[in-house]
Amino acid sequence: MTDICAMNIETIEDAEPRSVWQAIRRGFGQRCPSCGEAGLYRAYVKVRDDCPSCGAALHHHRADDMPPYLTILLVGHILIPLVLMTEQAWHPETWVHWAVWIPSLVLSSLWLLPRLKGAVIGLQWANRMHGFGGEEDQPVEP
Ligand SMILES: [Zn+2]
């Protein structure tokens, strides 16, 4: 058991280093975190199994709930203060709030979600998490 663990650590240490910020930046740009050439998605937030440019396996990602969490966190912390400042400054009618803020909320969330998911996948790829280091991810025991 310890031999297998020691072998995995040696394999990871011997592998070429991956730039975390470059991978996050490429992922945020919805590009492959490995090469930055091909698109990360085959649909809106459906990640390709492999990169068509460099062949890097992308199906290992486990972004799960992190991108929606980050999207809600950022959009909420940006838009809610704007709503409150608008109300304090101009006291617009309620329908104006609805007409401005609901589309802003929806569009900014739809814009941000694939970018944040790409950034999370880039982070996982750079840190060789969930099979991105060449080892298969171990199933979680209940
Ligand atoms: Zn690639």
mmCIF file of C-alpha atoms and ligand atoms in Angstrom:
data_model
loop_
_atom_site.group_PDB
_atom_site.id
_atom_site.type_symbol
_atom_site.label_atom_id
_atom_site.label_comp_id
_atom_site.label_asym_id
_atom_site.label_seq_id
_atom_site.Cartn_x
_atom_site.Cartn_y
_atom_site.Cartn_z
ATOM 1 C CA MET A 1 0.000 0.000 0.000
ATOM 2 C CA THR A 2 2.735 2.490 0.919
ATOM 3 C CA ASP A 3 4.714 1.463 -2.188
ATOM 4 C CA ILE A 4 1.799 2.437 -4.416
ATOM 5 C CA CYS A 5 1.404 5.790 -2.640
ATOM 6 C CA ALA A 6 5.145 6.485 -2.853
ATOM 7 C CA MET A 7 5.098 5.616 -6.572
ATOM 8 C CA ASN A 8 2.216 8.038 -7.218
ATOM 9 C CA ILE A 9 4.035 10.845 -5.412
ATOM 10 C CA GLU A 10 7.190 10.195 -7.467
ATOM 11 C CA THR A 11 5.143 10.195 -10.676
ATOM 12 C CA ILE A 12 3.558 13.553 -9.793
ATOM 13 C CA GLU A 13 6.896 15.042 -8.702
ATOM 14 C CA ASP A 14 8.593 13.904 -11.908
ATOM 15 C CA ALA A 15 5.865 15.339 -14.129
ATOM 16 C CA GLU A 16 6.408 18.736 -15.707
ATOM 17 C CA PRO A 17 4.984 21.609 -13.672
ATOM 18 C CA ARG A 18 1.697 23.183 -14.711
ATOM 19 C CA SER A 19 1.034 26.885 -14.302
ATOM 20 C CA VAL A 20 -2.040 27.322 -12.127
ATOM 21 C CA TRP A 21 -2.789 30.917 -13.197
ATOM 22 C CA GLN A 22 -2.274 30.169 -16.875
ATOM 23 C CA ALA A 23 -4.643 27.195 -16.644
ATOM 24 C CA ILE A 24 -7.233 29.275 -14.746
ATOM 25 C CA ARG A 25 -6.906 32.084 -17.312
ATOM 26 C CA ARG A 26 -7.302 29.658 -20.219
ATOM 27 C CA GLY A 27 -10.264 28.005 -18.526
ATOM 28 C CA PHE A 28 -11.879 31.389 -17.845
ATOM 29 C CA GLY A 29 -11.465 32.091 -21.558
ATOM 30 C CA GLN A 30 -13.299 28.799 -22.213
ATOM 31 C CA ARG A 31 -10.175 27.283 -23.788
ATOM 32 C CA CYS A 32 -8.377 24.008 -23.091
ATOM 33 C CA PRO A 33 -6.307 24.475 -19.885
ATOM 34 C CA SER A 34 -3.466 22.435 -21.379
ATOM 35 C CA CYS A 35 -2.897 24.128 -24.757
ATOM 36 C CA GLY A 36 -5.257 27.117 -24.773
ATOM 37 C CA GLU A 37 -6.058 26.480 -28.438
ATOM 38 C CA ALA A 38 -9.338 24.577 -28.665
ATOM 39 C CA GLY A 39 -12.616 25.360 -26.981
ATOM 40 C CA LEU A 40 -13.336 23.692 -23.662
ATOM 41 C CA TYR A 41 -17.044 23.086 -24.293
ATOM 42 C CA ARG A 42 -19.053 21.176 -26.890
ATOM 43 C CA ALA A 43 -22.247 22.919 -25.736
ATOM 44 C CA TYR A 44 -23.017 25.771 -23.305
ATOM 45 C CA VAL A 45 -21.378 24.159 -20.230
ATOM 46 C CA LYS A 46 -20.845 20.615 -21.577
ATOM 47 C CA VAL A 47 -17.119 19.901 -21.360
ATOM 48 C CA ARG A 48 -15.483 18.004 -24.236
ATOM 49 C CA ASP A 49 -14.137 14.568 -23.347
ATOM 50 C CA ASP A 50 -10.782 15.364 -24.991
ATOM 51 C CA CYS A 51 -9.173 18.465 -26.450
ATOM 52 C CA PRO A 52 -9.334 18.296 -30.279
ATOM 53 C CA SER A 53 -6.101 20.292 -30.512
ATOM 54 C CA CYS A 54 -3.689 18.680 -28.004
ATOM 55 C CA GLY A 55 -5.621 15.532 -27.032
ATOM 56 C CA ALA A 56 -5.636 16.293 -23.298
ATOM 57 C CA ALA A 57 -8.340 14.360 -21.472
ATOM 58 C CA LEU A 58 -10.835 16.842 -20.062
ATOM 59 C CA HIS A 59 -13.489 14.429 -18.812
ATOM 60 C CA HIS A 60 -11.755 14.096 -15.429
ATOM 61 C CA HIS A 61 -13.092 17.403 -14.152
ATOM 62 C CA ARG A 62 -15.293 17.478 -11.056
ATOM 63 C CA ALA A 63 -16.405 21.101 -11.119
ATOM 64 C CA ASP A 64 -19.777 20.073 -9.662
ATOM 65 C CA ASP A 65 -21.435 22.899 -7.677
ATOM 66 C CA MET A 66 -18.412 25.214 -7.451
ATOM 67 C CA PRO A 67 -19.123 27.261 -10.645
ATOM 68 C CA PRO A 68 -22.766 28.019 -9.716
ATOM 69 C CA TYR A 69 -21.668 28.844 -6.166
ATOM 70 C CA LEU A 70 -19.034 31.285 -7.450
ATOM 71 C CA THR A 71 -21.491 32.757 -9.962
ATOM 72 C CA ILE A 72 -24.096 33.425 -7.264
ATOM 73 C CA LEU A 73 -21.415 34.812 -4.960
ATOM 74 C CA LEU A 74 -20.010 37.249 -7.525
ATOM 75 C CA VAL A 75 -23.272 38.308 -9.170
ATOM 76 C CA GLY A 76 -24.910 38.793 -5.783
ATOM 77 C CA HIS A 77 -22.039 40.873 -4.425
ATOM 78 C CA ILE A 78 -21.949 43.063 -7.540
ATOM 79 C CA LEU A 79 -25.639 43.509 -8.386
ATOM 80 C CA ILE A 80 -27.232 43.774 -4.930
ATOM 81 C CA PRO A 81 -25.140 46.832 -3.966
ATOM 82 C CA LEU A 82 -26.013 48.386 -7.334
ATOM 83 C CA VAL A 83 -29.721 47.766 -6.684
ATOM 84 C CA LEU A 84 -29.453 49.352 -3.237
ATOM 85 C CA MET A 85 -27.425 52.327 -4.486
ATOM 86 C CA THR A 86 -29.907 52.889 -7.327
ATOM 87 C CA GLU A 87 -32.801 52.841 -4.879
ATOM 88 C CA GLN A 88 -31.006 55.236 -2.511
ATOM 89 C CA ALA A 89 -30.034 57.662 -5.269
ATOM 90 C CA TRP A 90 -33.062 57.786 -7.598
ATOM 91 C CA HIS A 91 -35.985 55.870 -5.983
ATOM 92 C CA PRO A 92 -37.164 54.455 -9.307
ATOM 93 C CA GLU A 93 -40.550 52.728 -9.719
ATOM 94 C CA THR A 94 -40.678 49.048 -8.880
ATOM 95 C CA TRP A 95 -41.237 48.080 -12.527
ATOM 96 C CA VAL A 96 -37.990 49.892 -13.431
ATOM 97 C CA HIS A 97 -36.117 47.766 -10.902
ATOM 98 C CA TRP A 98 -37.656 44.619 -12.373
ATOM 99 C CA ALA A 99 -36.971 45.730 -15.957
ATOM 100 C CA VAL A 100 -33.332 46.550 -15.241
ATOM 101 C CA TRP A 101 -32.169 44.122 -12.593
ATOM 102 C CA ILE A 102 -33.815 40.837 -13.606
ATOM 103 C CA PRO A 103 -32.279 40.861 -17.123
ATOM 104 C CA SER A 104 -28.979 42.047 -15.644
ATOM 105 C CA LEU A 105 -29.043 39.200 -13.151
ATOM 106 C CA VAL A 106 -29.902 36.561 -15.757
ATOM 107 C CA LEU A 107 -27.473 37.770 -18.438
ATOM 108 C CA SER A 108 -24.529 38.277 -16.086
ATOM 109 C CA SER A 109 -25.092 34.829 -14.565
ATOM 110 C CA LEU A 110 -25.290 33.188 -17.999
ATOM 111 C CA TRP A 111 -22.125 35.033 -19.070
ATOM 112 C CA LEU A 112 -20.173 34.228 -15.924
ATOM 113 C CA LEU A 113 -21.122 30.555 -15.351
ATOM 114 C CA PRO A 114 -19.162 28.946 -18.248
ATOM 115 C CA ARG A 115 -16.156 31.162 -17.530
ATOM 116 C CA LEU A 116 -16.058 30.240 -13.855
ATOM 117 C CA LYS A 117 -16.594 26.567 -14.669
ATOM 118 C CA GLY A 118 -13.638 26.789 -17.069
ATOM 119 C CA ALA A 119 -11.534 28.437 -14.373
ATOM 120 C CA VAL A 120 -12.409 25.672 -11.882
ATOM 121 C CA ILE A 121 -11.524 23.012 -14.477
ATOM 122 C CA GLY A 122 -8.264 24.838 -15.183
ATOM 123 C CA LEU A 123 -7.457 24.848 -11.468
ATOM 124 C CA GLN A 124 -8.177 21.117 -11.211
ATOM 125 C CA TRP A 125 -6.093 20.388 -14.327
ATOM 126 C CA ALA A 126 -3.105 22.421 -13.087
ATOM 127 C CA ASN A 127 -3.160 20.713 -9.686
ATOM 128 C CA ARG A 128 -3.583 17.255 -11.288
ATOM 129 C CA MET A 129 -6.815 16.656 -9.395
ATOM 130 C CA HIS A 130 -9.438 13.991 -10.183
ATOM 131 C CA GLY A 131 -7.420 12.062 -12.755
ATOM 132 C CA PHE A 132 -5.788 15.043 -14.484
ATOM 133 C CA GLY A 133 -2.440 13.722 -13.193
ATOM 134 C CA GLY A 134 -2.739 10.432 -15.058
ATOM 135 C CA GLU A 135 -4.194 8.420 -12.189
ATOM 136 C CA GLU A 136 -7.851 7.486 -12.117
ATOM 137 C CA ASP A 137 -9.914 9.194 -9.438
ATOM 138 C CA GLN A 138 -10.666 6.959 -6.467
ATOM 139 C CA PRO A 139 -14.383 6.480 -5.728
ATOM 140 C CA VAL A 140 -15.590 8.042 -2.499
ATOM 141 C CA GLU A 141 -16.635 5.507 0.101
ATOM 142 C CA PRO A 142 -19.993 6.214 1.781
HETATM 143 ZN ZN ZN B 1 -5.721 21.308 -25.614
#
